[in-house]
Amino acid sequence: MSMTLQDCATVREGFPRPFPNTPTNVLEQFSLRGKVVVITGAADGIGYAVAEAMAEAGADIAMWYNSNDVAVAKAQSLSQEHNVKATAYKVDVSDPDTVQRRIQEVVTDFGKLDVFIANAGMAISKPLLQQTLEEYRKQMSVNGNVDGVLYCAKHAGDIFQRQGFGNLIITSSMSAQIVNVPVDQPVYNASKAFITHFGKSLAREWREFARVNIVSPGFFDTKMGASTETVQEAYRMTVLGRQGHTKEIKGLYLYLASDASTYMTGSDVIIDGGYVLP
């Protein structure tokens, strides 16, 4: 039943809540100096670009990777270049026990956890009738499509709740909003729709201690970008006529990770060069 105007005028104890004690200078708001950030899928692609952004802004970073050991050398390089602490951790995010153990290690090594960026993911672009059930289960569990994000959110959320603060950023996809063409990939699209709505729901659940936002990229020039079979159609469908460069997404993740976005939670930000407009 809808509330009456009289009901709406009732003073609620504890409201309004105070404004955050954050800098007024906008450049200072974007500084991550003193913050600890975990990035999954951080060895290359968007994940590594995000790790760069966090280190460039002064954050200490934990770079999670599954199989690409280049993350170890990249972490060392970022540490030296930006005078931050950067450590690589080998993590299979489809294993909840490993996720919980590694998060505890990060907190032990760094002292706290300010931001967790659940970025790892995979794609098997096949029609349902051509996809095996094993491939379906793999997309739902391996890396970050569904189970991986849930495991990371659950165990990072435990830390956030105990600390009384935290910030979760989930990498989803524009495919959560649309049906991609010309390929048919219903399982991938549905997995991204799951984590997008999951993130929005967590934003309300965690309202007392953490913020949660979602980034939904379109086609970026990475291994997860448009395939050789679909890239020409991607150019045609994208208003800007090209794929994105990973440097063009760094600022968005920095905004969401920083004090510049303290009034933002439960949002899904699409960054796709205008692909979803037509």
XYZ file of C-alpha atoms in Angstrom:
278
model
C 0.000 0.000 0.000
C 1.296 3.444 -0.900
C 2.140 5.841 1.914
C 0.079 9.002 2.419
C 1.658 12.449 2.455
C 1.217 12.442 6.235
C 3.054 9.106 6.503
C 5.858 10.428 4.318
C 6.283 13.466 6.553
C 7.039 11.332 9.611
C 10.517 12.061 10.953
C 12.664 8.929 10.800
C 15.212 8.437 13.554
C 18.795 8.506 12.263
C 17.967 10.442 9.091
C 19.318 12.278 7.295
C 22.660 10.558 7.623
C 25.760 12.753 7.647
C 27.732 13.595 4.535
C 30.979 11.616 4.172
C 34.159 13.159 5.505
C 35.859 13.302 2.117
C 37.920 16.003 0.379
C 36.147 18.831 -1.413
C 38.968 19.195 -3.932
C 38.073 16.953 -6.849
C 41.616 15.813 -7.589
C 42.068 14.828 -3.956
C 38.810 12.860 -4.163
C 40.328 10.704 -6.897
C 43.441 9.865 -4.889
C 43.615 6.273 -3.646
C 46.675 6.788 -1.481
C 46.359 4.592 1.601
C 43.659 2.355 0.118
C 43.948 -1.390 -0.564
C 42.403 -2.727 -3.757
C 41.981 -6.312 -4.995
C 41.539 -6.854 -8.741
C 40.645 -10.283 -10.101
C 41.611 -11.263 -13.645
C 44.405 -8.724 -13.338
C 47.047 -10.326 -15.572
C 45.949 -8.655 -18.803
C 43.134 -6.940 -20.664
C 40.727 -4.745 -18.743
C 41.859 -6.259 -15.438
C 45.446 -5.167 -15.891
C 44.377 -1.712 -17.080
C 42.356 -1.392 -13.874
C 45.345 -2.517 -11.803
C 47.410 0.176 -13.531
C 44.765 2.786 -12.752
C 44.618 1.871 -9.084
C 48.423 1.952 -8.725
C 48.693 5.216 -10.665
C 46.207 6.738 -8.212
C 48.339 5.582 -5.264
C 46.525 2.443 -4.090
C 48.255 -0.653 -2.782
C 47.016 -3.492 -4.966
C 46.537 -7.249 -4.856
C 46.494 -8.607 -8.404
C 44.641 -11.914 -8.627
C 45.266 -14.200 -11.591
C 44.342 -17.775 -12.445
C 46.926 -19.105 -14.903
C 48.816 -16.196 -16.479
C 51.968 -15.904 -14.356
C 52.931 -12.660 -16.100
C 50.916 -10.992 -13.330
C 53.841 -11.563 -10.949
C 56.261 -9.485 -13.032
C 53.593 -6.882 -13.753
C 52.908 -6.446 -10.041
C 56.594 -5.900 -9.364
C 56.782 -3.350 -12.175
C 53.774 -1.385 -10.922
C 55.185 -1.381 -7.402
C 58.490 0.074 -8.522
C 57.021 2.573 -10.967
C 54.366 4.025 -8.648
C 55.902 3.460 -5.213
C 53.015 1.321 -4.003
C 52.732 -2.175 -2.608
C 51.653 -4.555 -5.363
C 51.461 -8.319 -4.930
C 50.234 -11.036 -7.282
C 48.153 -13.917 -5.929
C 47.302 -17.070 -7.875
C 43.583 -17.651 -7.289
C 40.984 -19.900 -8.868
C 37.864 -17.861 -8.097
C 35.632 -20.820 -8.940
C 36.881 -22.440 -5.696
C 35.152 -20.766 -2.720
C 37.653 -22.071 -0.164
C 40.557 -20.646 -2.149
C 38.767 -17.312 -2.487
C 38.151 -17.098 1.250
C 41.741 -18.057 2.057
C 43.246 -15.556 -0.383
C 41.049 -12.705 0.879
C 42.226 -13.425 4.408
C 45.820 -13.432 3.131
C 45.314 -10.034 1.517
C 43.936 -8.591 4.755
C 46.858 -10.083 6.671
C 49.414 -8.801 4.144
C 47.904 -5.339 3.623
C 46.054 -4.737 6.905
C 42.583 -4.108 5.439
C 40.477 -4.258 2.281
C 38.972 -1.078 0.876
C 37.925 -2.060 -2.644
C 37.309 -5.414 -4.302
C 37.008 -5.435 -8.095
C 35.462 -8.689 -9.334
C 36.665 -8.586 -12.904
C 37.602 -12.140 -13.887
C 35.406 -13.725 -16.521
C 35.161 -15.891 -19.595
C 32.994 -16.329 -22.661
C 31.914 -19.277 -24.763
C 29.987 -17.694 -27.630
C 27.783 -20.533 -28.820
C 24.069 -21.049 -29.411
C 22.414 -23.092 -26.682
C 21.731 -26.061 -28.979
C 25.425 -26.232 -29.880
C 26.702 -25.779 -26.347
C 27.396 -28.714 -24.083
C 26.176 -28.781 -20.516
C 29.815 -28.916 -19.445
C 30.448 -25.630 -21.268
C 27.347 -24.173 -19.628
C 28.570 -25.161 -16.160
C 32.030 -23.804 -16.936
C 30.650 -20.384 -17.825
C 28.526 -20.283 -14.715
C 31.379 -21.241 -12.378
C 34.872 -20.711 -13.818
C 36.413 -17.257 -13.467
C 33.826 -14.567 -12.818
C 30.610 -15.146 -14.700
C 28.385 -16.216 -11.798
C 29.827 -18.416 -9.064
C 33.178 -16.656 -9.072
C 31.581 -13.242 -8.517
C 29.312 -14.653 -5.833
C 32.194 -16.294 -3.951
C 34.292 -13.124 -4.131
C 31.380 -10.952 -3.032
C 30.463 -13.212 -0.130
C 33.939 -13.392 1.368
C 34.902 -9.790 0.604
C 31.546 -8.749 2.067
C 32.371 -10.561 5.302
C 35.490 -8.401 5.585
C 33.614 -5.225 4.679
C 30.966 -5.902 7.312
C 33.544 -6.510 10.037
C 35.479 -3.387 9.057
C 32.352 -1.268 8.721
C 33.386 -0.064 5.246
C 34.055 -1.409 1.780
C 33.463 -1.016 -1.930
C 32.634 -3.791 -4.417
C 32.869 -3.204 -8.164
C 31.627 -5.944 -10.494
C 32.622 -6.203 -14.138
C 29.577 -7.324 -16.086
C 28.902 -6.641 -19.775
C 26.625 -4.749 -22.124
C 25.460 -8.296 -22.970
C 23.452 -8.197 -19.743
C 21.277 -5.558 -21.412
C 21.035 -6.741 -25.018
C 21.018 -9.803 -27.248
C 24.278 -9.627 -29.171
C 24.382 -10.000 -32.940
C 25.382 -11.744 -35.136
C 26.459 -14.473 -32.672
C 24.035 -16.319 -30.430
C 25.339 -16.653 -26.866
C 22.358 -16.963 -24.508
C 24.283 -18.552 -21.628
C 26.951 -15.834 -21.583
C 24.332 -13.093 -21.827
C 22.287 -14.622 -19.018
C 25.330 -15.037 -16.778
C 26.096 -11.338 -17.121
C 22.469 -10.406 -16.454
C 22.700 -12.451 -13.255
C 25.738 -10.629 -11.885
C 24.368 -7.217 -12.853
C 21.165 -7.758 -10.886
C 23.132 -9.508 -8.139
C 25.270 -6.395 -7.736
C 22.250 -4.100 -7.584
C 20.669 -6.313 -4.953
C 23.850 -6.334 -2.875
C 23.926 -2.540 -2.951
C 20.758 -2.531 -0.879
C 21.723 -5.458 1.323
C 25.078 -3.899 2.201
C 23.768 -0.325 2.534
C 24.980 -0.011 6.130
C 28.640 -0.745 5.415
C 29.583 -0.905 1.706
C 28.863 0.430 -1.750
C 28.349 -1.835 -4.780
C 28.428 -0.781 -8.438
C 28.652 -2.528 -11.797
C 30.675 -1.719 -14.926
C 29.291 -3.091 -18.195
C 31.859 -2.831 -20.996
C 31.118 -3.240 -24.668
C 33.734 -4.379 -27.156
C 37.288 -3.571 -26.092
C 40.403 -4.477 -28.053
C 41.421 -7.409 -25.846
C 41.302 -11.202 -26.011
C 37.710 -10.939 -24.752
C 36.812 -8.381 -27.424
C 35.122 -8.899 -30.773
C 36.223 -12.012 -32.645
C 37.543 -11.892 -36.200
C 34.140 -13.144 -37.344
C 32.199 -10.383 -35.593
C 34.543 -7.394 -35.462
C 33.206 -5.745 -38.642
C 29.684 -5.902 -37.270
C 30.978 -4.509 -33.976
C 32.411 -1.527 -35.845
C 29.097 -0.987 -37.640
C 26.954 -1.301 -34.513
C 29.170 0.843 -32.296
C 28.336 4.518 -32.698
C 32.013 5.496 -32.395
C 32.909 2.960 -35.098
C 35.610 1.068 -33.226
C 36.409 -1.067 -30.201
C 37.523 0.618 -27.009
C 41.132 0.849 -25.865
C 41.681 -0.358 -22.304
C 43.096 3.043 -21.346
C 39.595 4.425 -21.956
C 38.046 2.408 -19.137
C 40.616 3.145 -16.415
C 39.007 6.404 -15.337
C 35.609 4.793 -14.793
C 36.966 2.185 -12.403
C 39.013 4.859 -10.631
C 35.896 6.977 -10.190
C 33.944 4.097 -8.689
C 36.835 3.051 -6.435
C 37.495 6.565 -5.175
C 35.870 9.079 -2.866
C 34.613 10.930 -5.946
C 31.717 8.448 -6.133
C 30.627 8.238 -2.491
C 26.986 8.999 -3.419
C 26.872 6.226 -6.010
C 25.725 2.691 -5.264
C 23.622 0.141 -7.126
C 24.481 1.698 -10.480
C 25.263 -0.177 -13.694
C 27.504 1.952 -15.910
C 27.587 0.950 -19.573
C 30.772 1.909 -21.443
C 30.374 0.611 -24.980
C 31.000 3.386 -27.492
C 27.248 3.651 -28.016
C 26.694 0.038 -29.112
C 23.426 -0.410 -27.208
C 21.855 2.770 -28.664
C 20.508 1.388 -31.997
